[in-house]
PDB file of C-alpha atoms in Angstrom:
ATOM      1  CA  UNK A   1      12.478 -35.361 -10.460  1.00 44.00           C
ATOM      2  CA  UNK A   2      11.526 -37.248  -7.238  1.00 47.00           C
ATOM      3  CA  UNK A   3       8.367 -35.758  -5.791  1.00 49.00           C
ATOM      4  CA  UNK A   4       9.242 -33.922  -1.773  1.00 51.00           C
ATOM      5  CA  UNK A   5       8.452 -35.839   1.226  1.00 48.00           C
ATOM      6  CA  UNK A   6       4.794 -35.896   2.139  1.00 52.00           C
ATOM      7  CA  UNK A   7       3.440 -34.847  -1.312  1.00 56.00           C
ATOM      8  CA  UNK A   8       2.243 -38.350  -2.201  1.00 58.00           C
ATOM      9  CA  UNK A   9       0.566 -38.555   0.546  1.00 56.00           C
ATOM     10  CA  UNK A  10      -1.424 -35.223   0.327  1.00 58.00           C
ATOM     11  CA  UNK A  11      -2.373 -36.116  -2.810  1.00 61.00           C
ATOM     12  CA  UNK A  12      -3.634 -39.416  -1.976  1.00 61.00           C
ATOM     13  CA  UNK A  13      -5.672 -37.665   0.691  1.00 59.00           C
ATOM     14  CA  UNK A  14      -6.664 -35.138  -1.529  1.00 61.00           C
ATOM     15  CA  UNK A  15      -8.073 -37.461  -3.832  1.00 64.00           C
ATOM     16  CA  UNK A  16      -9.486 -39.643  -1.408  1.00 63.00           C
ATOM     17  CA  UNK A  17     -11.674 -36.575  -0.079  1.00 62.00           C
ATOM     18  CA  UNK A  18     -12.723 -35.476  -3.545  1.00 66.00           C
ATOM     19  CA  UNK A  19     -13.954 -39.164  -4.183  1.00 67.00           C
ATOM     20  CA  UNK A  20     -15.779 -38.995  -1.144  1.00 63.00           C
ATOM     21  CA  UNK A  21     -17.468 -35.807  -2.115  1.00 65.00           C
ATOM     22  CA  UNK A  22     -18.403 -37.108  -5.152  1.00 68.00           C
ATOM     23  CA  UNK A  23     -19.772 -40.273  -4.032  1.00 66.00           C
ATOM     24  CA  UNK A  24     -22.258 -37.929  -1.889  1.00 63.00           C
ATOM     25  CA  UNK A  25     -23.118 -35.643  -4.493  1.00 62.00           C
ATOM     26  CA  UNK A  26     -23.722 -38.664  -7.207  1.00 65.00           C
ATOM     27  CA  UNK A  27     -25.546 -41.220  -4.786  1.00 64.00           C
ATOM     28  CA  UNK A  28     -28.617 -39.754  -2.904  1.00 63.00           C
ATOM     29  CA  UNK A  29     -28.852 -42.588  -0.566  1.00 59.00           C
ATOM     30  CA  UNK A  30     -25.586 -42.087   0.992  1.00 59.00           C
ATOM     31  CA  UNK A  31     -25.712 -38.684   1.599  1.00 56.00           C
ATOM     32  CA  UNK A  32     -27.157 -39.007   5.031  1.00 58.00           C
ATOM     33  CA  UNK A  33     -24.560 -41.743   6.129  1.00 58.00           C
ATOM     34  CA  UNK A  34     -22.248 -40.506   9.080  1.00 52.00           C
ATOM     35  CA  UNK A  35     -19.386 -42.512   7.645  1.00 58.00           C
ATOM     36  CA  UNK A  36     -19.332 -40.457   4.607  1.00 60.00           C
ATOM     37  CA  UNK A  37     -19.073 -37.263   6.545  1.00 64.00           C
ATOM     38  CA  UNK A  38     -16.838 -38.671   9.001  1.00 67.00           C
ATOM     39  CA  UNK A  39     -14.334 -40.001   6.161  1.00 65.00           C
ATOM     40  CA  UNK A  40     -14.371 -36.631   4.392  1.00 65.00           C
ATOM     41  CA  UNK A  41     -13.666 -34.872   7.630  1.00 70.00           C
ATOM     42  CA  UNK A  42     -10.736 -37.274   8.759  1.00 71.00           C
ATOM     43  CA  UNK A  43      -9.034 -37.174   5.231  1.00 67.00           C
ATOM     44  CA  UNK A  44      -9.207 -33.171   5.268  1.00 70.00           C
ATOM     45  CA  UNK A  45      -8.111 -32.729   9.162  1.00 73.00           C
ATOM     46  CA  UNK A  46      -5.273 -35.085   8.037  1.00 71.00           C
ATOM     47  CA  UNK A  47      -4.304 -33.747   5.068  1.00 68.00           C
ATOM     48  CA  UNK A  48      -4.388 -29.890   7.071  1.00 72.00           C
ATOM     49  CA  UNK A  49      -2.097 -31.616   9.980  1.00 74.00           C
ATOM     50  CA  UNK A  50       0.162 -32.716   7.312  1.00 74.00           C
ATOM     51  CA  UNK A  51       0.420 -29.078   5.415  1.00 70.00           C
ATOM     52  CA  UNK A  52       0.681 -27.410   9.073  1.00 75.00           C
ATOM     53  CA  UNK A  53       3.936 -30.121   9.621  1.00 77.00           C
ATOM     54  CA  UNK A  54       5.370 -28.724   6.270  1.00 79.00           C
ATOM     55  CA  UNK A  55       8.148 -26.448   7.389  1.00 84.00           C
ATOM     56  CA  UNK A  56       8.088 -22.986   6.182  1.00 83.00           C
ATOM     57  CA  UNK A  57      11.244 -21.212   4.305  1.00 85.00           C
ATOM     58  CA  UNK A  58      14.018 -20.400   6.392  1.00 87.00           C
ATOM     59  CA  UNK A  59      13.518 -16.700   5.680  1.00 87.00           C
ATOM     60  CA  UNK A  60       9.811 -16.350   5.558  1.00 88.00           C
ATOM     61  CA  UNK A  61       9.596 -13.688   8.032  1.00 91.00           C
ATOM     62  CA  UNK A  62      11.615 -11.898   5.319  1.00 91.00           C
ATOM     63  CA  UNK A  63       9.643 -12.356   2.692  1.00 92.00           C
ATOM     64  CA  UNK A  64       7.542 -10.024   0.877  1.00 92.00           C
ATOM     65  CA  UNK A  65       3.692  -9.911   2.005  1.00 92.00           C
ATOM     66  CA  UNK A  66       2.471 -11.666  -1.263  1.00 93.00           C
ATOM     67  CA  UNK A  67       5.253 -14.294  -0.949  1.00 93.00           C
ATOM     68  CA  UNK A  68       4.888 -14.932   2.591  1.00 92.00           C
ATOM     69  CA  UNK A  69       0.974 -15.983   1.763  1.00 91.00           C
ATOM     70  CA  UNK A  70       1.956 -18.125  -1.271  1.00 91.00           C
ATOM     71  CA  UNK A  71       4.552 -19.979   1.298  1.00 89.00           C
ATOM     72  CA  UNK A  72       2.495 -20.533   4.094  1.00 88.00           C
ATOM     73  CA  UNK A  73      -1.029 -21.477   2.303  1.00 87.00           C
ATOM     74  CA  UNK A  74       0.262 -23.777  -0.604  1.00 84.00           C
ATOM     75  CA  UNK A  75       1.726 -26.414   2.234  1.00 83.00           C
ATOM     76  CA  UNK A  76      -2.161 -26.863   2.716  1.00 80.00           C
ATOM     77  CA  UNK A  77      -3.685 -27.625  -0.245  1.00 74.00           C
ATOM     78  CA  UNK A  78      -2.358 -29.718  -3.448  1.00 65.00           C
ATOM     79  CA  UNK A  79      -3.309 -27.590  -6.120  1.00 71.00           C
ATOM     80  CA  UNK A  80      -0.909 -24.182  -5.898  1.00 78.00           C
ATOM     81  CA  UNK A  81      -3.016 -22.225  -8.657  1.00 82.00           C
ATOM     82  CA  UNK A  82      -6.195 -22.513  -6.310  1.00 83.00           C
ATOM     83  CA  UNK A  83      -4.336 -21.287  -3.534  1.00 85.00           C
ATOM     84  CA  UNK A  84      -2.456 -17.988  -5.434  1.00 90.00           C
ATOM     85  CA  UNK A  85      -5.819 -17.331  -6.692  1.00 91.00           C
ATOM     86  CA  UNK A  86      -7.318 -16.683  -3.220  1.00 91.00           C
ATOM     87  CA  UNK A  87      -4.152 -15.271  -1.825  1.00 93.00           C
ATOM     88  CA  UNK A  88      -3.711 -12.823  -4.564  1.00 94.00           C
ATOM     89  CA  UNK A  89      -7.258 -11.369  -4.711  1.00 94.00           C
ATOM     90  CA  UNK A  90      -6.961 -11.136  -0.795  1.00 94.00           C
ATOM     91  CA  UNK A  91      -3.630  -9.361  -0.826  1.00 94.00           C
ATOM     92  CA  UNK A  92      -5.061  -7.295  -3.617  1.00 94.00           C
ATOM     93  CA  UNK A  93      -8.130  -6.039  -2.269  1.00 94.00           C
ATOM     94  CA  UNK A  94      -6.975  -5.176   1.033  1.00 93.00           C
ATOM     95  CA  UNK A  95      -5.245  -2.115  -0.137  1.00 93.00           C
ATOM     96  CA  UNK A  96      -8.868  -0.750  -1.036  1.00 92.00           C
ATOM     97  CA  UNK A  97      -8.777  -0.625   3.148  1.00 90.00           C
ATOM     98  CA  UNK A  98      -5.195   0.179   3.985  1.00 88.00           C
ATOM     99  CA  UNK A  99      -1.573   0.714   2.960  1.00 89.00           C
ATOM    100  CA  UNK A 100       0.457  -2.450   3.047  1.00 88.00           C
ATOM    101  CA  UNK A 101       2.726  -2.780   5.713  1.00 88.00           C
ATOM    102  CA  UNK A 102       6.198  -2.428   3.929  1.00 88.00           C
ATOM    103  CA  UNK A 103       9.395  -3.561   5.975  1.00 90.00           C
ATOM    104  CA  UNK A 104      11.341  -0.603   7.511  1.00 90.00           C
ATOM    105  CA  UNK A 105      13.941   0.759   5.182  1.00 91.00           C
ATOM    106  CA  UNK A 106      14.854   3.095   2.364  1.00 93.00           C
ATOM    107  CA  UNK A 107      11.830   3.613   0.253  1.00 94.00           C
ATOM    108  CA  UNK A 108      12.281   4.375  -3.780  1.00 94.00           C
ATOM    109  CA  UNK A 109       9.258   5.393  -5.843  1.00 92.00           C
ATOM    110  CA  UNK A 110       8.495   3.801  -8.949  1.00 92.00           C
ATOM    111  CA  UNK A 111       5.549   6.065 -10.572  1.00 90.00           C
ATOM    112  CA  UNK A 112       7.219   8.928 -11.729  1.00 89.00           C
ATOM    113  CA  UNK A 113       5.999  10.085 -15.400  1.00 85.00           C
ATOM    114  CA  UNK A 114       3.177   6.961 -15.357  1.00 84.00           C
ATOM    115  CA  UNK A 115      -0.083   7.857 -16.690  1.00 85.00           C
ATOM    116  CA  UNK A 116      -1.859   4.724 -15.317  1.00 85.00           C
ATOM    117  CA  UNK A 117      -3.936   6.790 -13.277  1.00 83.00           C
ATOM    118  CA  UNK A 118      -5.518   8.651 -15.981  1.00 84.00           C
ATOM    119  CA  UNK A 119      -5.887   5.323 -17.991  1.00 86.00           C
ATOM    120  CA  UNK A 120      -7.791   3.639 -15.208  1.00 85.00           C
ATOM    121  CA  UNK A 121      -9.958   6.589 -14.721  1.00 87.00           C
ATOM    122  CA  UNK A 122     -10.972   6.247 -18.500  1.00 89.00           C
ATOM    123  CA  UNK A 123     -11.575   2.699 -18.023  1.00 86.00           C
ATOM    124  CA  UNK A 124     -13.429   3.330 -15.049  1.00 86.00           C
ATOM    125  CA  UNK A 125     -15.835   5.801 -16.792  1.00 89.00           C
ATOM    126  CA  UNK A 126     -15.998   3.603 -19.645  1.00 88.00           C
ATOM    127  CA  UNK A 127     -16.961   0.485 -17.389  1.00 86.00           C
ATOM    128  CA  UNK A 128     -19.702   2.136 -15.503  1.00 88.00           C
ATOM    129  CA  UNK A 129     -21.327   3.781 -18.989  1.00 88.00           C
ATOM    130  CA  UNK A 130     -21.140   0.024 -20.220  1.00 86.00           C
ATOM    131  CA  UNK A 131     -22.341  -1.095 -17.355  1.00 85.00           C
ATOM    132  CA  UNK A 132     -25.473   1.065 -17.100  1.00 88.00           C
ATOM    133  CA  UNK A 133     -26.386   0.350 -20.652  1.00 88.00           C
ATOM    134  CA  UNK A 134     -25.915  -3.291 -20.269  1.00 86.00           C
ATOM    135  CA  UNK A 135     -27.899  -3.451 -17.304  1.00 85.00           C
ATOM    136  CA  UNK A 136     -30.886  -1.608 -18.704  1.00 87.00           C
ATOM    137  CA  UNK A 137     -30.941  -4.087 -21.807  1.00 87.00           C
ATOM    138  CA  UNK A 138     -30.784  -7.315 -19.754  1.00 86.00           C
ATOM    139  CA  UNK A 139     -33.326  -6.097 -17.122  1.00 85.00           C
ATOM    140  CA  UNK A 140     -35.900  -6.093 -19.649  1.00 86.00           C
ATOM    141  CA  UNK A 141     -35.123  -9.864 -20.324  1.00 86.00           C
ATOM    142  CA  UNK A 142     -34.299 -11.103 -17.022  1.00 87.00           C
ATOM    143  CA  UNK A 143     -33.685  -8.976 -13.953  1.00 87.00           C
ATOM    144  CA  UNK A 144     -31.544 -11.354 -11.853  1.00 89.00           C
ATOM    145  CA  UNK A 145     -29.363 -11.525 -15.117  1.00 87.00           C
ATOM    146  CA  UNK A 146     -28.834  -7.808 -15.432  1.00 85.00           C
ATOM    147  CA  UNK A 147     -28.034  -7.736 -11.684  1.00 90.00           C
ATOM    148  CA  UNK A 148     -25.558 -10.370 -12.011  1.00 90.00           C
ATOM    149  CA  UNK A 149     -23.994  -8.908 -14.729  1.00 88.00           C
ATOM    150  CA  UNK A 150     -23.646  -5.490 -12.428  1.00 88.00           C
ATOM    151  CA  UNK A 151     -21.999  -7.329  -9.667  1.00 91.00           C
ATOM    152  CA  UNK A 152     -19.363  -8.159 -12.271  1.00 90.00           C
ATOM    153  CA  UNK A 153     -19.016  -4.993 -13.164  1.00 90.00           C
ATOM    154  CA  UNK A 154     -18.622  -3.425  -9.784  1.00 91.00           C
ATOM    155  CA  UNK A 155     -16.029  -6.314  -8.727  1.00 91.00           C
ATOM    156  CA  UNK A 156     -14.222  -5.605 -12.006  1.00 90.00           C
ATOM    157  CA  UNK A 157     -14.131  -1.776 -11.211  1.00 92.00           C
ATOM    158  CA  UNK A 158     -12.907  -2.592  -7.477  1.00 93.00           C
ATOM    159  CA  UNK A 159     -10.245  -5.075  -8.815  1.00 93.00           C
ATOM    160  CA  UNK A 160      -9.218  -2.064 -11.134  1.00 92.00           C
ATOM    161  CA  UNK A 161      -8.760   0.172  -8.355  1.00 93.00           C
ATOM    162  CA  UNK A 162      -7.328  -1.918  -5.731  1.00 94.00           C
ATOM    163  CA  UNK A 163      -4.471  -2.606  -8.907  1.00 94.00           C
ATOM    164  CA  UNK A 164      -3.849   1.175  -9.070  1.00 92.00           C
ATOM    165  CA  UNK A 165      -3.590   1.447  -5.581  1.00 93.00           C
ATOM    166  CA  UNK A 166      -1.209  -1.291  -4.831  1.00 94.00           C
ATOM    167  CA  UNK A 167       0.829   0.422  -7.838  1.00 93.00           C
ATOM    168  CA  UNK A 168       1.221   3.685  -6.143  1.00 91.00           C
ATOM    169  CA  UNK A 169       1.572   2.162  -2.514  1.00 93.00           C
ATOM    170  CA  UNK A 170       4.187  -0.574  -2.698  1.00 94.00           C
ATOM    171  CA  UNK A 171       7.565   1.007  -3.515  1.00 94.00           C
ATOM    172  CA  UNK A 172      10.922  -0.585  -3.754  1.00 95.00           C
ATOM    173  CA  UNK A 173      12.270  -1.028  -0.456  1.00 95.00           C
ATOM    174  CA  UNK A 174      16.105  -1.554   0.620  1.00 95.00           C
ATOM    175  CA  UNK A 175      17.141  -2.795   3.984  1.00 93.00           C
ATOM    176  CA  UNK A 176      20.098  -3.688   5.728  1.00 89.00           C
ATOM    177  CA  UNK A 177      19.936  -7.260   4.172  1.00 90.00           C
ATOM    178  CA  UNK A 178      17.282  -7.794   1.521  1.00 94.00           C
ATOM    179  CA  UNK A 179      15.731  -5.759  -1.622  1.00 95.00           C
ATOM    180  CA  UNK A 180      12.450  -5.698  -1.845  1.00 96.00           C
ATOM    181  CA  UNK A 181      11.408  -5.077  -5.896  1.00 96.00           C
ATOM    182  CA  UNK A 182       7.818  -4.146  -6.635  1.00 94.00           C
ATOM    183  CA  UNK A 183       5.568  -3.002  -9.407  1.00 93.00           C
ATOM    184  CA  UNK A 184       2.509  -2.965  -7.322  1.00 92.00           C
ATOM    185  CA  UNK A 185       1.188  -6.666  -7.351  1.00 94.00           C
ATOM    186  CA  UNK A 186       2.096  -7.038 -10.852  1.00 95.00           C
ATOM    187  CA  UNK A 187       5.604  -8.152  -9.875  1.00 95.00           C
ATOM    188  CA  UNK A 188       6.758  -8.914  -6.603  1.00 95.00           C
ATOM    189  CA  UNK A 189      10.094 -10.226  -5.620  1.00 94.00           C
ATOM    190  CA  UNK A 190      12.366  -9.981  -2.416  1.00 94.00           C
ATOM    191  CA  UNK A 191      16.482 -10.884  -2.945  1.00 95.00           C
ATOM    192  CA  UNK A 192      18.940 -11.076  -0.286  1.00 94.00           C
ATOM    193  CA  UNK A 193      21.500  -8.149  -0.622  1.00 94.00           C
ATOM    194  CA  UNK A 194      24.171 -10.838  -0.737  1.00 91.00           C
ATOM    195  CA  UNK A 195      22.811 -12.265  -4.091  1.00 94.00           C
ATOM    196  CA  UNK A 196      22.472  -8.830  -5.685  1.00 93.00           C
ATOM    197  CA  UNK A 197      25.939  -9.019  -8.127  1.00 93.00           C
ATOM    198  CA  UNK A 198      25.643  -5.989 -10.150  1.00 91.00           C
ATOM    199  CA  UNK A 199      23.637  -2.835 -10.020  1.00 92.00           C
ATOM    200  CA  UNK A 200      23.936  -0.350 -13.199  1.00 94.00           C
ATOM    201  CA  UNK A 201      21.782   1.861 -15.158  1.00 94.00           C
ATOM    202  CA  UNK A 202      19.555   0.363 -17.730  1.00 94.00           C
ATOM    203  CA  UNK A 203      20.734  -0.464 -21.198  1.00 92.00           C
ATOM    204  CA  UNK A 204      18.144  -1.032 -23.612  1.00 91.00           C
ATOM    205  CA  UNK A 205      20.600  -2.660 -26.198  1.00 90.00           C
ATOM    206  CA  UNK A 206      22.388  -5.145 -23.625  1.00 92.00           C
ATOM    207  CA  UNK A 207      19.033  -5.887 -21.803  1.00 90.00           C
ATOM    208  CA  UNK A 208      16.539  -6.404 -24.439  1.00 88.00           C
ATOM    209  CA  UNK A 209      16.189 -10.064 -22.887  1.00 90.00           C
ATOM    210  CA  UNK A 210      15.944  -9.501 -19.202  1.00 93.00           C
ATOM    211  CA  UNK A 211      13.086  -9.276 -17.064  1.00 94.00           C
ATOM    212  CA  UNK A 212      11.363  -6.066 -17.293  1.00 95.00           C
ATOM    213  CA  UNK A 213       9.009  -5.658 -13.818  1.00 94.00           C
ATOM    214  CA  UNK A 214       8.381  -1.667 -14.582  1.00 93.00           C
ATOM    215  CA  UNK A 215       4.768  -1.020 -15.472  1.00 91.00           C
ATOM    216  CA  UNK A 216       3.745   2.008 -17.551  1.00 89.00           C
ATOM    217  CA  UNK A 217       7.260   3.513 -17.358  1.00 92.00           C
ATOM    218  CA  UNK A 218      10.545   2.737 -18.904  1.00 93.00           C
ATOM    219  CA  UNK A 219      13.204   0.927 -17.069  1.00 93.00           C
ATOM    220  CA  UNK A 220      15.979   2.838 -15.632  1.00 93.00           C
ATOM    221  CA  UNK A 221      18.101   0.444 -13.549  1.00 95.00           C
ATOM    222  CA  UNK A 222      19.220  -3.179 -14.234  1.00 96.00           C
ATOM    223  CA  UNK A 223      19.996  -5.515 -11.556  1.00 96.00           C
ATOM    224  CA  UNK A 224      22.033  -8.647 -11.954  1.00 96.00           C
ATOM    225  CA  UNK A 225      21.756 -11.638  -9.165  1.00 95.00           C
ATOM    226  CA  UNK A 226      24.467 -14.355  -8.256  1.00 93.00           C
ATOM    227  CA  UNK A 227      21.572 -17.220  -8.774  1.00 93.00           C
ATOM    228  CA  UNK A 228      18.304 -17.435  -9.951  1.00 94.00           C
ATOM    229  CA  UNK A 229      15.837 -15.516  -7.948  1.00 94.00           C
ATOM    230  CA  UNK A 230      11.938 -16.043  -7.914  1.00 94.00           C
ATOM    231  CA  UNK A 231       9.560 -13.312  -8.823  1.00 95.00           C
ATOM    232  CA  UNK A 232       5.888 -13.714  -8.497  1.00 94.00           C
ATOM    233  CA  UNK A 233       3.615 -12.161 -11.027  1.00 93.00           C
ATOM    234  CA  UNK A 234      -0.428 -11.514 -11.387  1.00 93.00           C
ATOM    235  CA  UNK A 235      -1.981 -14.584 -10.282  1.00 91.00           C
ATOM    236  CA  UNK A 236      -0.283 -17.856 -11.562  1.00 87.00           C
ATOM    237  CA  UNK A 237       2.511 -15.750 -13.158  1.00 90.00           C
ATOM    238  CA  UNK A 238       5.979 -16.540 -11.883  1.00 92.00           C
ATOM    239  CA  UNK A 239       9.715 -16.448 -13.142  1.00 93.00           C
ATOM    240  CA  UNK A 240      13.162 -17.404 -11.883  1.00 94.00           C
ATOM    241  CA  UNK A 241      15.672 -14.943 -13.052  1.00 94.00           C
ATOM    242  CA  UNK A 242      19.290 -13.838 -12.836  1.00 95.00           C
ATOM    243  CA  UNK A 243      18.688 -10.361 -14.127  1.00 95.00           C
ATOM    244  CA  UNK A 244      15.842  -7.605 -14.067  1.00 96.00           C
ATOM    245  CA  UNK A 245      15.358  -4.193 -15.609  1.00 96.00           C
ATOM    246  CA  UNK A 246      12.799  -2.024 -13.134  1.00 95.00           C
ATOM    247  CA  UNK A 247      12.382   1.534 -12.771  1.00 95.00           C
ATOM    248  CA  UNK A 248      12.705   3.788  -9.770  1.00 95.00           C
ATOM    249  CA  UNK A 249      12.252   7.299  -9.720  1.00 93.00           C
ATOM    250  CA  UNK A 250      15.635   8.577  -8.287  1.00 94.00           C
ATOM    251  CA  UNK A 251      18.168   6.105 -10.036  1.00 93.00           C
ATOM    252  CA  UNK A 252      20.823   7.788  -9.014  1.00 95.00           C
ATOM    253  CA  UNK A 253      20.042   7.742  -5.660  1.00 94.00           C
ATOM    254  CA  UNK A 254      18.719   4.220  -5.577  1.00 95.00           C
ATOM    255  CA  UNK A 255      22.112   2.652  -7.000  1.00 94.00           C
ATOM    256  CA  UNK A 256      24.219   4.995  -4.472  1.00 94.00           C
ATOM    257  CA  UNK A 257      22.105   3.633  -1.539  1.00 93.00           C
ATOM    258  CA  UNK A 258      22.206   0.073  -2.636  1.00 92.00           C
ATOM    259  CA  UNK A 259      25.786   0.326  -3.089  1.00 91.00           C
ATOM    260  CA  UNK A 260      26.494   1.689   0.389  1.00 90.00           C
ATOM    261  CA  UNK A 261      24.327  -0.818   2.224  1.00 88.00           C
ATOM    262  CA  UNK A 262      25.840  -3.737   0.291  1.00 83.00           C
ATOM    263  CA  UNK A 263      29.343  -2.323   1.112  1.00 80.00           C
ATOM    264  CA  UNK A 264      28.361  -2.180   4.661  1.00 73.00           C
ATOM    265  CA  UNK A 265      30.618  -4.445   7.056  1.00 64.00           C
ATOM    266  CA  UNK A 266      27.812  -6.330   8.804  1.00 58.00           C
ATOM    267  CA  UNK A 267      26.752  -7.426   5.017  1.00 55.00           C
ATOM    268  CA  UNK A 268      30.143  -8.680   3.771  1.00 53.00           C
ATOM    269  CA  UNK A 269      30.751 -10.519   7.543  1.00 49.00           C
ATOM    270  CA  UNK A 270      27.135 -12.227   6.636  1.00 50.00           C
TER     271      UNK A 270
END
């Protein structure tokens, strides 16, 4: 498969930028040379300009927040794995400070019957106890190592708290033209309603091979799509599937609302 237009030049610019940085690190005598800094800045500016000129997806403003972050920032760096790592963590940790801004539509909860809260509380308690003991032991050997370990423990606890809040504050959302399917930030996908070809109660026998996006709860709804739809998982996880199973707290109400919106004249006209 041929590379998309401009990708070869972006990769060449990135290689050149890395080469300039490596030369500066490997050869101290050229670190003070202005041409090296100028070349690195020039390549970075060229790469940034090409990335910003790359068009965004046509439905960019209708995507979910995580999808928009990936679509915008991966244009600017040739290694999408690095970008996705940063965008995912920033999106996740925002849940510690505020609830996410969801599209206007009908909200359907996904956490009824889940035991995630108690599980995370137990994990947090164990992490605190282990962290204090480990810090005490490491402090006798190297205080800096002890505080570094404690910092890692704190970041892990904050990540766990943010992950749990995302599960609780990101319900499935049904709008007039799009269906936002979420399991916190473990799985995220938005599907135009005209691509939803089927919706029915979950059947364990028929849906054994279908992607299950329900977390810590049993799926109760199965959706089928006209074409493969992309779902973003944790960090680099990504799947393109023609069907998913999920959990909603009121599956009957969800299926009825979905059928009503899909049957609306405006959707059929589109």
